[in-house]
Amino acid sequence: MLIIPCPYCGERPELEFSYGGQAHIDRPLAPSDLSDEEWNSYLYVRANPKGRHAERWRHIHGCARFFNAVRDTRTDHILATYKVGEPEPEIPA
Amino acid sequence: MTTGHFRTPSGGRIDRSRPLRFSFDGRSYSGFEGDTVASALLANGVHLVGRSFKYHRPRGIMGAGPDEPNALIGVRRDQGRYTPNLLATQTELYDGLDAVSQNRHPSLEKDRMAVNDRFSRFIPAGFYYKTFMWPRKAWDRLFEPRIRAAAGLGIAPSESDPDSYAQRYAHCDVLVIGAGPAGLTAAMEAAKSGAQIILCDDRAAMGGSLLAANQVTIDGAPAARWLAGMLDSLAGMANVTLLPRTSAFGYYPHNWIGLAQKLTDHLADAAPGQPRERLWQVRAKQVVIAAGAIERPLVFPDNDRPGIMLADAARTYLQQYGVEVGRKVVIVAAHDNGYRTAHELKDAGIDIAAIADIRGDSPVAARARQAGLRVLTNAAIDGTTGKLRVASITLTSGGKRETFACDAVLMAGGFTPSVHLFSQSRGKLMWNEDLQAYLPDQSAEAERSAGACRGHFALDEALADGAEAGRSAAEAAGYPFRPAIIPLACAVAHPVGGGGHIGAAPTSDPSRPKAFVDWQNDVTAADILLAAREGFLSIEHVKRYTTTGMATDQGKLSNINALGIVAEATGRTIPEVGLTTFRAPYTPISFGTLAGRARRDLLDPARITAINDWAIEQGAVFEDVGNWKRAHFFPKNGEDLHASVARECLAVRESVGIFDASTLGKIEIVGPDAAEFMNRFYVNAWTKLGVGKCRYGVLLREDGFVLDDGVVGRLAPDRFHVTTTTSGAARVLGMMEDYLQTEWSDLDVWLTSTTEQWSVIAVQGPKAREVIEPLVQGLDLSPDAFPHMSIADARICGVPMRLMRVSFTGELGFEVNVPSGYGAMVWQAIWERGQAHDMVAYGTETMHVLRAEKGFIIIGQETDGTVTPDDAGLAWAIGKAKPDFVGKRSLARPAMTDPDRKQLVGLLTRDPRIVLEEGAQIVAPAAEDRSIGHVTSAYHSSVLGKSIALAMVRAGRARLGERLEVPMPGGSIAVDVVAPVFFDPKGDRVNV
Ligand SMILES: [Zn+2]
């Protein structure tokens, strides 16, 4: 079980969170302007990196807020967490 | 009763003043306090303890600890307390212990299945894959039942486990795993800094190898005295928790360690209610792994006879338990521990017939000869004899072959560092050429290894390494401690280092096939060579093909030798072959430990409504819907489901019924942008929905498929009362929050779950208004004032009410929402009023039938995550003028408008008595091999007097009037495709 630092509440066990998939995928403002390929890519195409992954989490059994985390998929180490709307932080290797 | 003829006159850590009786396979024996079942059996001369998994060969005790592959026993306390597959080497003896051997039919001495051994050349590696694939029927009827009967280790207990199991969460600064020399000094050094320490060890007594270190002094004192002092000191420190009998079975991310602590298995009588085991979930700032090392066996022909065991196990039985494993012993060695064992056994008066060293001459060999021991060097091991116990071993040395009579053969192949937990933590291992071992290299977690598990086999090195590790762990946890570490001076009579042999041992008779690598899964060197010949190069593939290392011992003895054989056969080095993954648990743990208190009523919380007690009193039959307990039907006078539902349905259609709809999800959506939020979220248009009006809402996922539905009422321009399906409530609220928090932060809206706040009492049927009208205050219920699809806040029985005029039955209907605390009272009041109208209480089954008669879908029954609104006949609900809503863009994709998609239709069976099976496939008469749809709902309709069904059928709406078929095992059932509304298609009955 991971320990995840909620940017609003602090460190909490993974049990209090739900996972929300890859972060920084904005819903298109005018979906009807998109081609089928573009819409398909928004709907289904996701990164699957071995290493750093910016992803969404929700502190569902806590403050209930969504936030973003950078997790190393090899080690499950959480390298950073940050609030919705903030850019992915630069983390030195 | 047999007494212990193989017990030394004195010595060991057993309490000779406390004899204990026990039985094994019905025969009585005696042992002493401090024995394990294994040591007590050996003291009685019993080596034969099991039959092997595949060949049913007689097997004896090989080890003295968690690495034991053979000595799996069942221990019975009473009818409900039978535990299979316990390691005899780790099962502490208590008075009256009742143990049985496993995997033998009918007895250890005479085993019918031992015939497998003679036909073993017909059951090579990969045998299951090769032999039993054809014919298919033979697999089902012949092979599988026989394999299942023959295979398997132990028998599952037949009754529910009567014991209780505890669980505890713990935090500490430094967790030290293993209380051998390195673990003890690590714990002590870390503890001196003031850090909070947990020290755990899987054995009853802490000390690890020091428990059998008789010819050793530490700091000038005998090892035993030093150990006792160390344990006393640790026990006296307030910041140290000592956990004996506690196995660290799993290392999980972020330094989360699972410990399984045995609390009562060693007691003859446990206090009532005392937990049997405790699961510790430890979150440690730093971890020191001091797991020690495991001796390797040697792979040579017939190396599995009872009496053939690990050298260090024999030494441990002598020194710790005062047990002689034999009277005349041959030692086969590739490592100096063979000599150490020979010296210590000889000093105890045991006859050492020979030491056969597969290596060349060495100073240790010379010293052994000086001590009068016979040493063969550059030895080849050609085989053994003996039926139920080893009787001789044949060795070749210097061109001369010689057979030695013996009653025990001890194997010293070198030590394998126990890197299981380190590897589980995702640390990277590195092959060490000098030590011929994989050692911990790069850590992934906040941990460090110390002592023999990272190659420091010598006692003084292990003690110093542990102290360093403890010191640095405490420092990393925030507890620096500066004074210099004082090295402990050790005197060891027969020091042992690294090295040893990996792979098959030299033999001058390679034709003999039974050289075992994996004792527990019966895998031989020949099996592994066969896998290599057949092209299995990856060690992961060799493992799965031969099953080596896949038994409950996790290959503790076998993995490295298997690697060595693969490496040699394929001309690669061991690091080139690689290593298989180490998995939790390190040793088997019980389901009870993992389940803890989460059993029976505590397994999963039950959600109940305010009407639950009333429904129980009425004799309702319940069903589980998610965590909810819902009344399924209300049988009267011994009715079955069918009779009860038929009666309930007719009563609702003819008069009135009452139904507990409290489990429906309810969300209140409030704020200046509430209508805009609803417009973006649901497919429907909400702007023009008037205050006091309701609308049926449909929710899609972004991929365009129907996710949920429910009636939505508008309470005010900025306030909506949204209902969801029972099981979709949390999912819908979570999705709403997701969009609101992460996509539409421009909207000023608040979402509140009100599912549990409201009791929802559905009153449905032609008499519904007459029943509730006299109870309602402040609201005109007449058809014109409060028409179908209205919502209003008023009062009922003097308490606040939110009334919705809605119908999921097709009848005049109301859903009375009252605060849950009033639910039971209002329900009772309505029920009493309803008696004048023959009101029935109905359950979820009747609700399903009534809605199916009307063609109303149920999410998850008609829909399955691949159904669009149009497929379900709900295209009318879509707000066509809206530029966007969740899922809208997906509906425009070509596949979503394909006219051949499955569409909702009704089916009527030609024979009205036949009720179709839900899930059954549907075919066209001309093309019976191709499914064109499936039945989603099917019931007997009592009001229509025939069976009805809903189905999803390709291009279904274009097939109205067509005859289709539902193929079933007993023959095809003819059906006619009809519109999905079977009853009151114009909907007149709701508008009264
Ligand atoms: Zn939070």
Short mmCIF file of N, CA and C in Angstrom, two decimals, chain A residues 18-25 43 45-49 53-58 66-71 82, chain B residues 738 742:
data_model
loop_
_atom_site.label_atom_id
_atom_site.label_comp_id
_atom_site.label_asym_id
_atom_site.label_seq_id
_atom_site.Cartn_x
_atom_site.Cartn_y
_atom_site.Cartn_z
N SER A 18 -8.64 7.14 -4.72
CA SER A 18 -8.98 6.38 -5.93
C SER A 18 -8.12 6.92 -7.07
N TYR A 19 -7.85 6.04 -8.02
CA TYR A 19 -6.94 6.36 -9.10
C TYR A 19 -7.72 6.96 -10.26
N GLY A 20 -7.10 7.88 -10.98
CA GLY A 20 -7.85 8.58 -12.04
C GLY A 20 -7.19 8.58 -13.40
N GLY A 21 -6.16 7.75 -13.59
CA GLY A 21 -5.55 7.67 -14.92
C GLY A 21 -4.61 8.83 -15.22
N GLN A 22 -4.13 8.85 -16.44
CA GLN A 22 -3.13 9.82 -16.87
C GLN A 22 -3.61 11.26 -16.68
N ALA A 23 -2.72 12.11 -16.21
CA ALA A 23 -3.07 13.51 -15.96
C ALA A 23 -2.82 14.36 -17.20
N HIS A 24 -3.28 15.58 -17.15
CA HIS A 24 -3.02 16.61 -18.18
C HIS A 24 -3.61 16.23 -19.53
N ILE A 25 -4.75 15.55 -19.52
CA ILE A 25 -5.48 15.34 -20.77
C ILE A 25 -6.74 16.18 -20.66
N LEU A 43 -10.03 9.95 -26.42
CA LEU A 43 -10.76 8.95 -25.63
C LEU A 43 -9.87 7.82 -25.14
N VAL A 45 -6.22 6.92 -26.28
CA VAL A 45 -4.76 6.77 -26.35
C VAL A 45 -4.11 7.35 -25.10
N ARG A 46 -3.38 6.49 -24.39
CA ARG A 46 -2.75 6.90 -23.16
C ARG A 46 -1.30 6.44 -23.15
N ALA A 47 -0.48 7.17 -22.39
CA ALA A 47 0.92 6.78 -22.25
C ALA A 47 1.02 5.60 -21.30
N ASN A 48 2.06 4.81 -21.46
CA ASN A 48 2.28 3.67 -20.55
C ASN A 48 3.76 3.58 -20.26
N PRO A 49 4.29 4.63 -19.62
CA PRO A 49 5.75 4.71 -19.51
C PRO A 49 6.32 3.79 -18.44
N HIS A 53 5.41 9.04 -14.43
CA HIS A 53 4.06 9.11 -14.98
C HIS A 53 3.27 10.13 -14.20
N ALA A 54 2.79 11.15 -14.90
CA ALA A 54 1.92 12.14 -14.24
C ALA A 54 0.50 11.60 -14.30
N GLU A 55 -0.13 11.49 -13.14
CA GLU A 55 -1.43 10.81 -13.09
C GLU A 55 -2.35 11.48 -12.09
N ARG A 56 -3.63 11.20 -12.28
CA ARG A 56 -4.65 11.80 -11.42
C ARG A 56 -4.98 10.88 -10.25
N TRP A 57 -5.14 11.45 -9.09
CA TRP A 57 -5.63 10.72 -7.94
C TRP A 57 -6.73 11.55 -7.30
N ARG A 58 -7.60 10.88 -6.60
CA ARG A 58 -8.63 11.60 -5.85
C ARG A 58 -8.60 11.13 -4.40
N PHE A 66 -9.60 16.07 -6.29
CA PHE A 66 -8.68 15.53 -7.30
C PHE A 66 -7.37 16.29 -7.21
N PHE A 67 -6.28 15.59 -7.47
CA PHE A 67 -4.98 16.25 -7.61
C PHE A 67 -4.14 15.39 -8.53
N ASN A 68 -2.96 15.87 -8.84
CA ASN A 68 -2.06 15.12 -9.72
C ASN A 68 -0.83 14.66 -8.96
N ALA A 69 -0.27 13.56 -9.42
CA ALA A 69 0.95 13.03 -8.81
C ALA A 69 1.90 12.60 -9.91
N VAL A 70 3.18 12.68 -9.63
CA VAL A 70 4.17 12.08 -10.51
C VAL A 70 4.68 10.84 -9.80
N ARG A 71 4.46 9.68 -10.43
CA ARG A 71 4.85 8.41 -9.82
C ARG A 71 5.83 7.71 -10.77
N TYR A 82 0.63 17.60 -6.73
CA TYR A 82 0.34 19.02 -6.95
C TYR A 82 -1.12 19.18 -7.30
N ASP B 738 -15.56 14.65 -10.76
CA ASP B 738 -14.41 14.67 -11.66
C ASP B 738 -14.55 15.82 -12.67
N THR B 742 -12.21 19.06 -12.41
CA THR B 742 -11.05 19.05 -13.30
C THR B 742 -11.33 19.59 -14.69
#
